[in-house]
XYZ file of C-alpha atoms in Angstrom:
394
model
C 20.409 -4.058 -10.413
C 17.396 -2.000 -11.504
C 14.235 -4.047 -11.794
C 12.571 -2.619 -14.861
C 8.850 -2.251 -14.327
C 6.839 -4.381 -16.780
C 4.515 -2.467 -19.071
C 0.809 -2.943 -18.393
C 0.452 -4.212 -21.974
C 2.970 -6.992 -21.266
C 1.168 -8.045 -18.068
C -2.117 -8.025 -19.965
C -0.649 -10.228 -22.709
C 0.652 -12.687 -20.105
C -2.724 -12.802 -18.324
C -4.536 -13.359 -21.600
C -2.160 -16.183 -22.547
C -2.528 -17.866 -19.147
C -6.306 -17.593 -19.364
C -6.324 -19.515 -22.628
C -3.874 -22.042 -21.204
C -5.913 -22.638 -18.064
C -9.371 -22.644 -19.570
C -8.967 -24.746 -22.707
C -8.334 -21.978 -25.221
C -11.156 -19.778 -23.939
C -10.643 -16.017 -24.264
C -11.243 -13.374 -21.556
C -13.748 -10.618 -22.273
C -12.838 -8.115 -19.531
C -9.511 -6.674 -18.346
C -8.644 -4.271 -15.508
C -5.678 -3.177 -13.430
C -5.047 -1.526 -10.065
C -1.737 -0.177 -8.752
C 0.327 -0.821 -5.690
C 1.421 2.211 -3.733
C 4.333 3.738 -1.919
C 3.744 6.002 1.044
C 5.944 9.086 0.928
C 5.229 10.102 4.531
C 2.575 9.442 7.168
C 3.293 5.910 8.385
C 0.991 4.118 10.830
C -1.206 7.213 10.974
C -4.089 5.945 8.815
C -5.661 3.701 11.451
C -5.266 6.597 13.894
C -7.538 8.797 11.735
C -4.537 10.913 10.718
C -3.130 12.105 7.383
C -1.111 10.100 4.878
C 0.657 11.015 1.624
C 0.958 8.006 -0.690
C 1.235 7.824 -4.459
C 0.082 5.090 -6.819
C 2.894 3.151 -8.503
C 3.384 1.933 -12.071
C 3.508 -1.565 -10.500
C 0.027 -3.046 -10.977
C -2.176 -6.104 -10.593
C -3.995 -7.104 -13.788
C -7.166 -9.216 -13.774
C -8.701 -10.671 -16.931
C -11.760 -12.857 -17.123
C -15.296 -13.461 -18.228
C -18.682 -14.131 -16.734
C -19.947 -17.724 -16.734
C -23.422 -19.185 -16.252
C -24.260 -20.429 -12.752
C -22.367 -19.769 -9.518
C -19.055 -21.563 -10.163
C -15.909 -19.446 -9.763
C -12.393 -20.307 -10.908
C -9.480 -17.943 -10.230
C -5.857 -18.525 -11.218
C -2.949 -16.410 -9.998
C 0.544 -16.157 -11.433
C 1.845 -14.513 -8.255
C 0.932 -16.747 -5.292
C 3.571 -17.815 -2.781
C 5.303 -20.972 -3.970
C 3.751 -23.119 -1.213
C 0.173 -22.232 -2.146
C -2.043 -23.575 -4.947
C -2.246 -21.154 -7.848
C -5.832 -22.043 -8.703
C -8.916 -21.909 -6.531
C -12.422 -23.129 -7.431
C -15.482 -22.466 -5.318
C -19.237 -22.032 -5.570
C -20.792 -18.691 -4.704
C -23.314 -18.842 -1.848
C -26.897 -17.581 -2.241
C -27.291 -13.755 -1.977
C -26.872 -12.619 1.636
C -25.092 -15.794 2.744
C -21.453 -15.502 3.857
C -18.558 -16.523 1.632
C -16.170 -18.008 4.154
C -12.391 -17.542 3.992
C -10.165 -20.590 3.732
C -7.168 -21.890 1.784
C -5.262 -20.753 -0.188
C -4.699 -17.479 1.663
C -4.395 -15.281 -1.435
C -7.916 -16.247 -2.499
C -9.353 -14.729 0.688
C -8.758 -11.263 -0.760
C -10.890 -12.242 -3.751
C -13.582 -13.796 -1.553
C -13.644 -10.730 0.687
C -14.190 -8.425 -2.271
C -17.039 -10.601 -3.540
C -18.579 -10.552 -0.044
C -18.393 -6.761 0.249
C -19.146 -5.897 -3.382
C -21.665 -3.047 -3.529
C -23.266 -3.905 -6.862
C -25.790 -6.564 -7.908
C -25.240 -10.173 -6.732
C -22.092 -11.650 -8.247
C -22.508 -14.521 -10.714
C -20.032 -17.207 -11.702
C -16.833 -16.214 -13.512
C -13.369 -17.268 -14.579
C -10.401 -14.995 -13.939
C -6.620 -14.856 -14.117
C -4.472 -12.553 -11.964
C -0.989 -11.331 -12.962
C 0.878 -8.749 -10.899
C 4.133 -6.794 -10.929
C 3.631 -5.637 -7.304
C 6.130 -7.603 -5.178
C 4.546 -9.773 -2.477
C 5.382 -8.757 1.087
C 7.417 -5.760 -0.019
C 5.346 -3.107 1.709
C 3.999 -1.781 -1.610
C 0.490 -3.051 -0.923
C 0.147 -6.054 -3.162
C -2.964 -7.010 -1.158
C -4.829 -3.736 -1.754
C -3.784 -3.845 -5.403
C -5.369 -7.296 -5.710
C -8.526 -6.245 -3.833
C -9.056 -3.102 -5.880
C -8.277 -4.859 -9.164
C -10.832 -7.543 -8.361
C -13.461 -5.016 -7.330
C -12.836 -3.185 -10.617
C -13.205 -6.503 -12.458
C -16.582 -7.134 -10.792
C -17.656 -3.615 -11.773
C -17.226 -4.580 -15.425
C -19.441 -7.648 -14.964
C -22.060 -6.185 -12.594
C -21.766 -2.364 -12.464
C -22.279 -0.678 -9.082
C -23.038 3.020 -8.457
C -19.451 4.073 -9.246
C -18.792 5.740 -5.860
C -14.993 5.584 -5.600
C -14.602 6.276 -1.873
C -17.195 3.604 -1.029
C -15.303 1.233 -3.335
C -12.094 1.806 -1.350
C -13.941 1.236 1.936
C -15.459 -2.019 0.623
C -11.966 -3.262 -0.303
C -10.698 -2.320 3.170
C -13.594 -4.284 4.700
C -12.600 -7.267 2.557
C -9.121 -7.252 4.093
C -10.530 -6.944 7.617
C -13.097 -9.719 7.313
C -11.393 -12.268 5.072
C -7.635 -11.698 5.387
C -7.869 -10.846 9.097
C -5.700 -7.742 8.766
C -7.068 -4.638 10.573
C -5.540 -2.272 8.003
C -6.276 1.426 7.645
C -7.857 2.926 4.537
C -4.743 4.360 2.838
C -3.732 1.454 0.594
C -7.119 0.790 -0.956
C -7.875 4.509 -1.206
C -4.844 5.439 -3.279
C -5.131 2.298 -5.414
C -8.649 3.431 -6.353
C -8.101 7.194 -6.549
C -4.437 7.641 -7.514
C -3.650 10.315 -10.106
C -0.740 10.376 -12.534
C 1.808 13.031 -11.604
C 0.362 13.510 -8.104
C 0.667 12.193 -4.586
C -2.598 11.986 -2.655
C -3.099 13.672 0.714
C -5.774 11.597 2.460
C -7.599 12.613 5.617
C -8.267 9.175 7.099
C -10.974 10.540 9.402
C -13.174 12.413 6.933
C -11.960 10.498 3.819
C -11.452 13.839 2.100
C -8.456 13.947 -0.218
C -6.483 16.319 -2.380
C -3.961 15.768 -5.149
C -0.460 17.128 -4.481
C 1.612 17.755 -7.645
C 4.638 15.481 -7.944
C 5.592 15.717 -11.589
C 8.886 17.648 -11.570
C 10.992 15.907 -14.274
C 14.143 16.612 -12.260
C 12.773 14.546 -9.368
C 12.594 10.756 -8.950
C 11.075 8.483 -6.325
C 13.315 5.437 -5.886
C 11.758 2.415 -4.188
C 14.306 -0.074 -2.832
C 13.111 -3.521 -1.822
C 15.315 -4.911 0.938
C 14.113 -8.405 -0.022
C 13.784 -9.296 3.650
C 10.538 -10.054 5.395
C 10.596 -10.650 9.121
C 7.862 -12.760 10.652
C 6.976 -10.222 13.358
C 4.415 -8.351 11.297
C 1.526 -10.720 11.989
C 1.513 -10.089 15.730
C 3.139 -6.671 15.877
C 0.681 -4.771 13.677
C -2.388 -5.505 15.834
C -0.275 -4.759 18.932
C 0.568 -1.281 17.591
C -3.089 -0.608 16.888
C -4.014 -1.659 20.410
C -1.306 0.533 21.966
C -2.509 3.545 19.977
C -6.076 2.950 21.127
C -4.922 2.665 24.728
C -3.082 5.984 24.405
C -6.147 7.646 22.868
C -8.302 6.341 25.742
C -5.819 7.730 28.273
C -6.260 11.113 26.564
C -10.038 10.791 26.603
C -10.142 10.726 22.793
C -11.533 8.371 20.173
C -8.238 8.453 18.286
C -4.838 10.153 18.350
C -5.918 12.559 15.609
C -5.733 16.135 16.895
C -3.759 15.242 20.028
C -0.675 17.319 20.796
C 2.679 16.295 22.240
C 1.903 18.580 25.203
C -1.312 16.634 25.904
C 0.622 13.403 25.684
C 3.194 14.641 28.186
C 0.443 15.635 30.613
C -1.153 12.183 30.322
C 2.140 10.280 30.500
C 1.453 8.975 34.009
C -1.706 7.276 32.704
C 0.145 5.055 30.200
C 3.267 2.922 30.186
C 6.435 4.078 28.469
C 5.987 1.905 25.362
C 2.435 3.163 24.797
C 3.630 6.748 25.222
C 6.347 6.283 22.595
C 3.913 4.704 20.121
C 1.518 7.618 20.549
C 4.264 10.206 20.271
C 5.292 8.809 16.898
C 1.728 9.024 15.599
C 1.076 12.543 16.887
C 4.341 13.890 15.456
C 3.976 11.931 12.200
C 0.571 13.471 11.506
C 2.161 16.910 11.840
C 5.119 15.893 9.666
C 2.752 14.781 6.922
C 1.020 18.159 6.744
C 4.394 19.938 6.854
C 5.568 17.658 4.043
C 2.635 18.608 1.820
C 3.453 22.293 2.292
C 7.095 21.598 1.416
C 6.154 19.737 -1.777
C 3.798 22.507 -2.816
C 6.723 24.967 -2.444
C 8.996 22.520 -4.278
C 11.181 22.590 -1.180
C 12.465 19.065 -1.688
C 15.267 19.482 0.821
C 12.761 20.188 3.587
C 10.593 17.273 2.507
C 13.671 15.044 2.618
C 14.454 16.167 6.176
C 10.923 15.230 7.206
C 11.320 11.792 5.570
C 14.454 11.102 7.621
C 12.726 12.301 10.813
C 9.863 9.946 9.998
C 12.246 7.020 9.609
C 14.022 7.772 12.877
C 10.694 7.943 14.671
C 9.535 4.643 13.145
C 12.845 3.089 14.203
C 13.083 4.476 17.741
C 9.535 5.258 18.916
C 7.306 2.931 16.920
C 9.983 0.212 16.614
C 8.877 -1.212 13.273
C 12.122 -0.824 11.345
C 14.915 -3.400 11.131
C 18.657 -3.350 10.535
C 18.281 -3.881 6.779
C 15.962 -0.898 6.335
C 18.189 1.232 8.576
C 21.206 0.310 6.427
C 19.432 1.304 3.219
C 18.262 4.659 4.588
C 21.673 5.480 6.061
C 23.474 4.589 2.824
C 21.058 6.602 0.671
C 21.650 9.722 2.756
C 25.388 9.503 1.986
C 24.800 10.205 -1.710
C 24.877 13.702 -3.160
C 21.547 14.547 -4.771
C 19.449 12.512 -2.322
C 16.909 14.661 -0.458
C 15.536 12.092 1.938
C 14.860 8.404 2.565
C 12.739 6.329 4.919
C 11.195 2.915 5.416
C 7.735 2.649 3.925
C 4.877 0.286 4.688
C 4.222 -1.731 7.819
C 7.886 -2.356 8.589
C 10.063 -5.304 9.693
C 11.399 -5.564 6.155
C 10.027 -4.569 2.790
C 10.979 -1.327 1.120
C 12.483 2.099 1.564
C 11.379 5.156 -0.398
C 13.926 7.771 -1.431
C 13.341 11.211 -2.945
C 16.271 12.310 -5.091
C 17.422 14.252 -8.117
C 16.954 12.332 -11.355
C 20.650 12.820 -12.085
C 21.557 10.942 -8.878
C 19.631 7.723 -9.548
C 22.439 5.575 -10.970
C 25.037 6.542 -8.392
C 22.519 6.038 -5.579
C 21.662 2.526 -6.737
C 25.363 1.670 -7.074
C 26.108 3.029 -3.608
C 23.234 1.102 -2.031
C 24.406 -2.093 -3.706
C 27.891 -1.595 -2.306
C 26.804 -0.660 1.216
C 23.844 -2.975 1.764
C 24.533 -6.408 3.235
C 21.696 -8.008 1.260
C 20.603 -7.931 -2.370
C 18.307 -4.984 -3.078
C 15.817 -4.619 -5.904
C 15.262 -1.116 -7.278
C 12.182 0.453 -8.824
C 12.555 3.892 -10.389
C 8.991 5.141 -10.135
C 6.655 8.009 -10.927
C 3.277 8.910 -9.443
C 0.798 6.893 -11.493
C -2.877 6.424 -12.253
C -5.348 4.507 -10.062
C -7.537 1.514 -10.926
C -8.986 1.370 -14.420
C -10.528 -0.868 -17.044
C -8.237 -1.965 -19.893
C -8.839 -2.824 -23.504
C -7.188 -5.776 -25.206
C -5.660 -3.613 -27.922
C -3.123 -1.974 -25.571
């Protein structure tokens, strides 16, 4: 029922073993990891220059490897989709020349990071990737891979160490090579996450502050619905476009700072769907700031109410939930000791995030198993550390 989270040391041992297996007994010289994330509140606000409140997870992507002479690159993953090759080999282009995306798809995240790396020109290398972040679960396996690979390159060819610029470079990698116009949140918290804290990120200024989340009586339960609907590819860019149309109707660059009253006044200048998308974003930005205040007061009940409001808005106004996520949220809220629950991530499947008393974890998981029509996977999580180099004596 509960999917125990593998220790980083175990992932590192697996990566090291696979490296030797793949590369004729050779040994890696460098090891790094970067976490996935769960967003507590502030969904679909990051690309609207709003506020978000994610935390880094103990689920991580580990990269081990070594530099090689020349420009040949070989990367092996233990976590690719079953229909994709698990090894990719390519030759790095001359400095300044583009490194084009291609097949397999997972390797485009690696290529994008190489393209946007801010340090000296990248030389040839061998690397193995092992991850405990579930693919397609809404916990940002892609950003975890990007940030882990950037951190790996930093060990081989150090850059200036600017962490915010690192996050932006990883975001650019996803835009240019994976073709996903994502906001900055996922890469940002994977780089800058702090143990025992959520991270309030201003996606306009890129300022951030750590929000304590280390109460031992409190648990964040991530529930993977284990469904992934195919709508996300087309629906995500559509939501971005609708938000931009709403901002233009308001005479703004983005929906940041807009009020519901302004939206109402401009309603005649946008269709009903665009209005509802914008209303979610405007209200969600406010909810996020209210949520930070509630956490700082340790008013977990209020934070939970805001989580449920967020889910209802994502379901009804932004229309990115699905019946499976709705089931999980509804069932969680029936359990004593649960403060709040909501879908997290892009939507159309993936995960819910639930804030609850530590004493309520087992009965909540049992109740969700009984009430949910599918087969959930549970992760009992704590706010964890961001990307970092590892040593082989873990």
